[in-house]
mmCIF file of C-alpha atoms in Angstrom:
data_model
loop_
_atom_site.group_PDB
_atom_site.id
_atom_site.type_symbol
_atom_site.label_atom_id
_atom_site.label_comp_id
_atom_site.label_asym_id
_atom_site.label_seq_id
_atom_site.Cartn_x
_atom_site.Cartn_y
_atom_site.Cartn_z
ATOM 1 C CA UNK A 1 0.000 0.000 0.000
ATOM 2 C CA UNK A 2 1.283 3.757 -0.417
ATOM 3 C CA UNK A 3 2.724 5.768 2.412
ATOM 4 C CA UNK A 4 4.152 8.792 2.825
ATOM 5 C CA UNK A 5 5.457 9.484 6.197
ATOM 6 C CA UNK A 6 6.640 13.323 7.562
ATOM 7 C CA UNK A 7 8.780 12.137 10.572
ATOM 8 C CA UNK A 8 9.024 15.665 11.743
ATOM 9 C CA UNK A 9 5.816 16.510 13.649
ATOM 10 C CA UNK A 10 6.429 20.696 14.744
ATOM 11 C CA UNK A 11 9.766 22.655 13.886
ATOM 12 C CA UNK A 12 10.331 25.660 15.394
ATOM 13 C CA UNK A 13 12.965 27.914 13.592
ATOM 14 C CA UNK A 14 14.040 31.727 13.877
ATOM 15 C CA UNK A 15 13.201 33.925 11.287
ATOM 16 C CA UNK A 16 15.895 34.345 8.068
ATOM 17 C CA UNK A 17 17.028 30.679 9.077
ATOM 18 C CA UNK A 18 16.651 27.717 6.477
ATOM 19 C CA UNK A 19 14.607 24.625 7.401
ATOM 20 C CA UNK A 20 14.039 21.252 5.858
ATOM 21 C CA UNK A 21 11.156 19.709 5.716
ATOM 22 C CA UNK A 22 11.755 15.601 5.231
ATOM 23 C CA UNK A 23 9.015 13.767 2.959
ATOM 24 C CA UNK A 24 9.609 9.893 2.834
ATOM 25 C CA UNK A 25 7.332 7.536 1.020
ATOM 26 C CA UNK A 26 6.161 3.839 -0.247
ATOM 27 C CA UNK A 27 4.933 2.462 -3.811
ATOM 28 C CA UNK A 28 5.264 -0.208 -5.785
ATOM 29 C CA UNK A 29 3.918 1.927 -8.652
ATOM 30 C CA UNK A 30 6.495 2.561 -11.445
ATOM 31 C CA UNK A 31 4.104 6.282 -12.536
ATOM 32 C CA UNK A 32 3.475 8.183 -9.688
ATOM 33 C CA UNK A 33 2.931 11.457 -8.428
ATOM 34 C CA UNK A 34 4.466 13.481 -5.622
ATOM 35 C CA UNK A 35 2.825 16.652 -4.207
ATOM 36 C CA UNK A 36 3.594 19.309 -1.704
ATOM 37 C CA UNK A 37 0.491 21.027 -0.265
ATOM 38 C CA UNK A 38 0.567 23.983 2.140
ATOM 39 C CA UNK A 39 -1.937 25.152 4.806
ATOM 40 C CA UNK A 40 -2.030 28.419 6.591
ATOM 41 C CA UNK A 41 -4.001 28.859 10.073
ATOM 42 C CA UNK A 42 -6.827 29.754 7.709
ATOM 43 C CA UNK A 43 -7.274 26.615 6.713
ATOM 44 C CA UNK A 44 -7.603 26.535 2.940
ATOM 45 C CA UNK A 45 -4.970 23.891 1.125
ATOM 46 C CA UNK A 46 -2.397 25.907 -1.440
ATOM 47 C CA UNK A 47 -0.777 23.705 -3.688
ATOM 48 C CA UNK A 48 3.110 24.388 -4.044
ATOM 49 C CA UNK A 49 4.534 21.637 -6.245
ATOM 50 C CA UNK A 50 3.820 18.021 -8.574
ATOM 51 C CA UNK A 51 6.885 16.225 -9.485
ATOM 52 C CA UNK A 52 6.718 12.835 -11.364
ATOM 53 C CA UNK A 53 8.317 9.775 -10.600
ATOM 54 C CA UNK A 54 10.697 9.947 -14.058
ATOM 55 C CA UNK A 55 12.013 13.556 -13.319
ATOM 56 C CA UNK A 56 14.575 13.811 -10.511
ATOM 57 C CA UNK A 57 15.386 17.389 -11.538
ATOM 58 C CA UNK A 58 15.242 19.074 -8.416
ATOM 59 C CA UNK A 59 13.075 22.268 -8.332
ATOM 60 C CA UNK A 60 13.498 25.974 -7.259
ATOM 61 C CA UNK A 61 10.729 28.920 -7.166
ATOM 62 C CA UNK A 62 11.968 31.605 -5.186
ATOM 63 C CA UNK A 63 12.938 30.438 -1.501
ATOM 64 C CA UNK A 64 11.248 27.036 -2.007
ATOM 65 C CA UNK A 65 13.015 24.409 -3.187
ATOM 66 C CA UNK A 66 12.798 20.570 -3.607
ATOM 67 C CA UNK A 67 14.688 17.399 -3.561
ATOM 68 C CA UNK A 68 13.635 14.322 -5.225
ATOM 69 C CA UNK A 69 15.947 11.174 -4.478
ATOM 70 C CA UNK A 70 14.049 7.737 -5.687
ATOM 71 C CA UNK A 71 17.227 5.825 -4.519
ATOM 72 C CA UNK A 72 16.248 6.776 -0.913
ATOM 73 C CA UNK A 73 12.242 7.372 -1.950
ATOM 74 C CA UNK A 74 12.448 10.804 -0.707
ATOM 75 C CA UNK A 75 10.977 13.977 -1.795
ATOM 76 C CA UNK A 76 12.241 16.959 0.624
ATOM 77 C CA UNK A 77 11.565 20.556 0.965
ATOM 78 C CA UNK A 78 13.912 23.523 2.024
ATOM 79 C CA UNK A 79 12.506 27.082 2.504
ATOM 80 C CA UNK A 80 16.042 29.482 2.076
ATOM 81 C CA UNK A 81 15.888 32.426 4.497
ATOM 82 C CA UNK A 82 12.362 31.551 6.305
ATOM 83 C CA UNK A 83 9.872 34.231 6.949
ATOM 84 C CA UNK A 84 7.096 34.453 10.023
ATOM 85 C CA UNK A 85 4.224 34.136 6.822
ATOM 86 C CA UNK A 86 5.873 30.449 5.856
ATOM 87 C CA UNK A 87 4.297 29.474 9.527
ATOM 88 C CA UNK A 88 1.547 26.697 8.404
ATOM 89 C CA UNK A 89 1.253 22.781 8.494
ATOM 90 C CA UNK A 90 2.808 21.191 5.231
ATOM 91 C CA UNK A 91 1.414 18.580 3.481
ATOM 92 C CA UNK A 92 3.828 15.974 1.070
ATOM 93 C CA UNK A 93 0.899 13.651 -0.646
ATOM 94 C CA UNK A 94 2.125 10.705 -2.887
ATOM 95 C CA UNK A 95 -0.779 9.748 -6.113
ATOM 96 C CA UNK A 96 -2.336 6.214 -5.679
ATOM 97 C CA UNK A 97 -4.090 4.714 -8.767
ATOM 98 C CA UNK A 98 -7.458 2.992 -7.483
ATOM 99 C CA UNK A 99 -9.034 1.657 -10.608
ATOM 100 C CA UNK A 100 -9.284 4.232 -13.315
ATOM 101 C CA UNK A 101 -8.753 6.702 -11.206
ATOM 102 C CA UNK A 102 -5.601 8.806 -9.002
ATOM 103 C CA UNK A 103 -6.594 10.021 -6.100
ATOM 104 C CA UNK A 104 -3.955 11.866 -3.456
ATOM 105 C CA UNK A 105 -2.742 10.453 0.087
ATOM 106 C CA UNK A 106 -1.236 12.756 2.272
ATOM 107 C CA UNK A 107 1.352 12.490 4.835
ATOM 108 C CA UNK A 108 0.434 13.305 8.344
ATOM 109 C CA UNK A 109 1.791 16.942 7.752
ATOM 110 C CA UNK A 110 4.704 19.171 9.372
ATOM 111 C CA UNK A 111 3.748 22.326 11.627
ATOM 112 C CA UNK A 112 6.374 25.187 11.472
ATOM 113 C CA UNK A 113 6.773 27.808 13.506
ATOM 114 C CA UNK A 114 8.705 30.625 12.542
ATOM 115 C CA UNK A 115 9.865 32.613 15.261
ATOM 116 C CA UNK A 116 10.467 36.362 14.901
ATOM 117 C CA UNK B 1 -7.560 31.371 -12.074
ATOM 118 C CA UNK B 2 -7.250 28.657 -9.401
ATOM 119 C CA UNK B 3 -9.999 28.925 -6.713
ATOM 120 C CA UNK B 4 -12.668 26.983 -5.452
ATOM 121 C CA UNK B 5 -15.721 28.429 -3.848
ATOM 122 C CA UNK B 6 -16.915 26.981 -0.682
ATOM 123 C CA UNK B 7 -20.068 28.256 1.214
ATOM 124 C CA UNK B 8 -21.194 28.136 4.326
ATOM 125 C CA UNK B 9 -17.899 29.465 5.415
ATOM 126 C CA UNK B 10 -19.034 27.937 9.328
ATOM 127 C CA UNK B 11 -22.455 25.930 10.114
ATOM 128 C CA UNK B 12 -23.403 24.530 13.250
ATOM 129 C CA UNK B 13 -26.104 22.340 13.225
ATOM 130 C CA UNK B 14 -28.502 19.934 15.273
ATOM 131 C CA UNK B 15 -28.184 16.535 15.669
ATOM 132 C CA UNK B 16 -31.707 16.417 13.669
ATOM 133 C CA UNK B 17 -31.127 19.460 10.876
ATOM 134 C CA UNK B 18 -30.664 18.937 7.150
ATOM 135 C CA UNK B 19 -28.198 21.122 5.742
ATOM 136 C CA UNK B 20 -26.152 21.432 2.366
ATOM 137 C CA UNK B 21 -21.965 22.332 1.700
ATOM 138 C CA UNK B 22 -21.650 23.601 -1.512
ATOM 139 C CA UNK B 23 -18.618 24.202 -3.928
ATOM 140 C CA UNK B 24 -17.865 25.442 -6.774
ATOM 141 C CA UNK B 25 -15.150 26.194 -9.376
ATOM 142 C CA UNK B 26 -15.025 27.304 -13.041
ATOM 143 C CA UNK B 27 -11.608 26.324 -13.957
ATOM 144 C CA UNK B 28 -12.841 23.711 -16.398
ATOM 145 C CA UNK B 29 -11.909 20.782 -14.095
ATOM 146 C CA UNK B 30 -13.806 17.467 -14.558
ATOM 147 C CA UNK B 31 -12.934 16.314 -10.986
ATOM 148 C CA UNK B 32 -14.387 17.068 -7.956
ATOM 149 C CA UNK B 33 -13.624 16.046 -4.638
ATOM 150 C CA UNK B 34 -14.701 16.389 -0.961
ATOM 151 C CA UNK B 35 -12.414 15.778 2.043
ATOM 152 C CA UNK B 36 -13.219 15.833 5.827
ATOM 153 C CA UNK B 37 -10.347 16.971 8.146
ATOM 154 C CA UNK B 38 -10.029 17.059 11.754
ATOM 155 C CA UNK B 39 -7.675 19.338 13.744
ATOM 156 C CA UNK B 40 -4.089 18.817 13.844
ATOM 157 C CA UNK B 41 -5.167 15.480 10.978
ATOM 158 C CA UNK B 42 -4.542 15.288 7.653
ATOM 159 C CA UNK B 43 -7.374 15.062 4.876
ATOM 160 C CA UNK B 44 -8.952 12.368 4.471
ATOM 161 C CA UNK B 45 -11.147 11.580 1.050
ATOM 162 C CA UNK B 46 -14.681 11.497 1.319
ATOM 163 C CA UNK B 47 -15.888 11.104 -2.296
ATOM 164 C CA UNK B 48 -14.551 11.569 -5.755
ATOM 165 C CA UNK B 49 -16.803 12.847 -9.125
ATOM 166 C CA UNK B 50 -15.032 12.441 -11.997
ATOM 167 C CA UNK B 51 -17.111 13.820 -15.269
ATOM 168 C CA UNK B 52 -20.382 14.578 -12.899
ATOM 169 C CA UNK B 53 -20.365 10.797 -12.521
ATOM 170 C CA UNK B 54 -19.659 9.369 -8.544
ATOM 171 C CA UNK B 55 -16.242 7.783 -8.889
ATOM 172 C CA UNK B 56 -15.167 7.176 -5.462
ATOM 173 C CA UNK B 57 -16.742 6.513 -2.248
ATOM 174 C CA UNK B 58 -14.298 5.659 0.662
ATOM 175 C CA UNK B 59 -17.071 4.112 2.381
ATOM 176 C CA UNK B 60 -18.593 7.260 4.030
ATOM 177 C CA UNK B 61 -21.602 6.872 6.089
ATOM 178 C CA UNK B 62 -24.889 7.409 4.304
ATOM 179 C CA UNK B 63 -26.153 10.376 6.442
ATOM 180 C CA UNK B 64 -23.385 12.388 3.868
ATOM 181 C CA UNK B 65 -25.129 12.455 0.383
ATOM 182 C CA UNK B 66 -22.840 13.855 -2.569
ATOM 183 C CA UNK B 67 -24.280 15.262 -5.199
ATOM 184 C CA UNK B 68 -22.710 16.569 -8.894
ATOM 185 C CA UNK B 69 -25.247 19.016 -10.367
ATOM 186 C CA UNK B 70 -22.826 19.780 -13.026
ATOM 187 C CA UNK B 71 -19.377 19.911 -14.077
ATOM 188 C CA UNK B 72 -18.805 23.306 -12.040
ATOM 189 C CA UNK B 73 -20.810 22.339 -8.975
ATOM 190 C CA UNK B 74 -20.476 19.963 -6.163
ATOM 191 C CA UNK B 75 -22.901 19.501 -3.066
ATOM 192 C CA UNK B 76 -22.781 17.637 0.080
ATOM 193 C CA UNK B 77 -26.191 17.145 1.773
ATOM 194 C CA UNK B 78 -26.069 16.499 5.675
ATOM 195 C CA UNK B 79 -28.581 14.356 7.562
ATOM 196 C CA UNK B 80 -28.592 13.245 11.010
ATOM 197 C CA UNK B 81 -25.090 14.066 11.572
ATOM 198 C CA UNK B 82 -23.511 13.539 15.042
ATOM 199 C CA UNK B 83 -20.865 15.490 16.845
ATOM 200 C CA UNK B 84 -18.197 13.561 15.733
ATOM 201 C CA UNK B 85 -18.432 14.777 12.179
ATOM 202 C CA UNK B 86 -17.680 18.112 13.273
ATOM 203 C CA UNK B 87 -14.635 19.130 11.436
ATOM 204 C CA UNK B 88 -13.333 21.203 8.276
ATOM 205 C CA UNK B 89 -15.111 19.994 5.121
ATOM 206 C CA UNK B 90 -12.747 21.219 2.359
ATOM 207 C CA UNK B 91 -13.689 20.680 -1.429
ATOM 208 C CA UNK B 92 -11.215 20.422 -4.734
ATOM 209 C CA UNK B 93 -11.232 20.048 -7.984
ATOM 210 C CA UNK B 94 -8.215 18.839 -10.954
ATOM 211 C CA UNK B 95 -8.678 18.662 -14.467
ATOM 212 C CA UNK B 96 -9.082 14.794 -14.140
ATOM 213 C CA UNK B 97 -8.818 11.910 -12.133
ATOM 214 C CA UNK B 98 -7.143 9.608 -14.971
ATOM 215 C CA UNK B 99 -4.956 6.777 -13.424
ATOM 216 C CA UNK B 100 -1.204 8.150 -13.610
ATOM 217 C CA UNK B 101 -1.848 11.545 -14.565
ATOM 218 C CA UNK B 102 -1.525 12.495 -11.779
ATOM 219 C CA UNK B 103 -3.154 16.258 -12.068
ATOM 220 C CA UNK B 104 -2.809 18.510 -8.680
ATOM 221 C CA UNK B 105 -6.126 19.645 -6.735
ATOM 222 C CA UNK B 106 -7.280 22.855 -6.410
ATOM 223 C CA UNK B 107 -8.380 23.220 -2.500
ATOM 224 C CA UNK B 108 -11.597 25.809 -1.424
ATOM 225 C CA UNK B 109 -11.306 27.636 1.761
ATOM 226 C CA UNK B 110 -13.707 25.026 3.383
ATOM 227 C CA UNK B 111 -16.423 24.693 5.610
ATOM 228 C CA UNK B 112 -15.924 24.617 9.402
ATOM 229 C CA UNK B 113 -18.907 22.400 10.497
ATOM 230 C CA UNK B 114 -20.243 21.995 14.310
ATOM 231 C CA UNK B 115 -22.530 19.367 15.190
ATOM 232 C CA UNK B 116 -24.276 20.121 18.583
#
């Protein structure tokens, strides 16, 4: 079955710092689909980034960035120079195929703090 | 344009009320989705409509009642709830469900629901 498994429950970091936030995860599936989601105290999900399994390119926009390793089956996200807005709980989801259809499972999600 | 509409933005109701979520987006997506989430929990699925046609149900109790009016519309209709299905009910929409596409989801602000 798929997993995807955020070891770190709540990080706590001062403001301008950089933190990591560790995604690891489970499939047998050759094609699938890994997703980081991002939720403010307001509650509404904002998507940040898809990555399939066949592009290990790591990714950059801005302070984000991401790490994709399938050797290790992890899919890791850095925020560069951390700000008190980047406080929320963050979401790395992994795409299960049930039928004909994908549908998303979600890790059990990172709270930061950022300190000012 | 990437929202989702969600309104009631908070309900409480009885133990005995009928009551409706409703969502809606107009980015031309042919998926639509409900999730329930608890505090400090991840999302979990609820239901998935994939070309106004009922595509998922991860076996949600029967006192939730999807419904697809169209491709731009989603409703949940609430019966007999109890207070354990208070939570956030957050809707979302991608531009398909097609196994190993993988598309991203589009999150609405969502609906904080008490049951009393």
């Amino acid at each position: 079955a798929q997993k995807v498994t955020q070891a770190q429950t709540e990080i706590s970091v001062v403001e301008k710092e950089d933190v990591t936030l560790d995604c690891v995860y489970e499939t047998r599936d050759t094609t699938y689909y890994l997703f980081w989601y991002k939720q403010p105290p307001s509650g509404e999900l904002v998507f940040l980034i898809r990555r399939n399994s066949f592009d290990e390119q790591n990714e950059i926009s801005g302070r984000y960035s991401w790490n994709f390793q399938k050797s290790t089956s992890s899919f890791n996200f850095t925020i560069t120079a951390s700000q008190v807005v980047d406080s929320a709980v963050y979401f790395c989801a992994l795409s299960e195929a049930t039928g004909r259809d994908d549908k998303i499972i979600f890790g059990k999600g990172t709270r930061l703090h950022i300190l000012p | 344009d990437t929202e989702v509409t969600q309104t009631p933005k908070h309900l409480v109701m009885g133990m005995t009320n009928k009551k409706s979520l409703k969502c809606e987006q107009h980015m031309g997506h042919r998926a639509m989705y409900w999730y329930k989430q608890k505090a400090k929990k991840p999302p979990e699925l609820m239901f998935v409509y994939s070309y106004e046609k009922l595509s998922i149900n991860e076996s949600v109790p029967s006192r939730f009642s999807p419904e697809c009016p169209n491709s731009s519309l989603l409703n949940l209709h609430l019966h007999a709830l109890q207070p354990e299905d208070s939570a956030l009910y957050l809707c979302a929409s991608s531009q398909d469900t097609r196994r190993d596409w993988g598309y991203e989801q589009y999150f609405g602000p969502g609906t904080r629901l008490t049951v009393t």
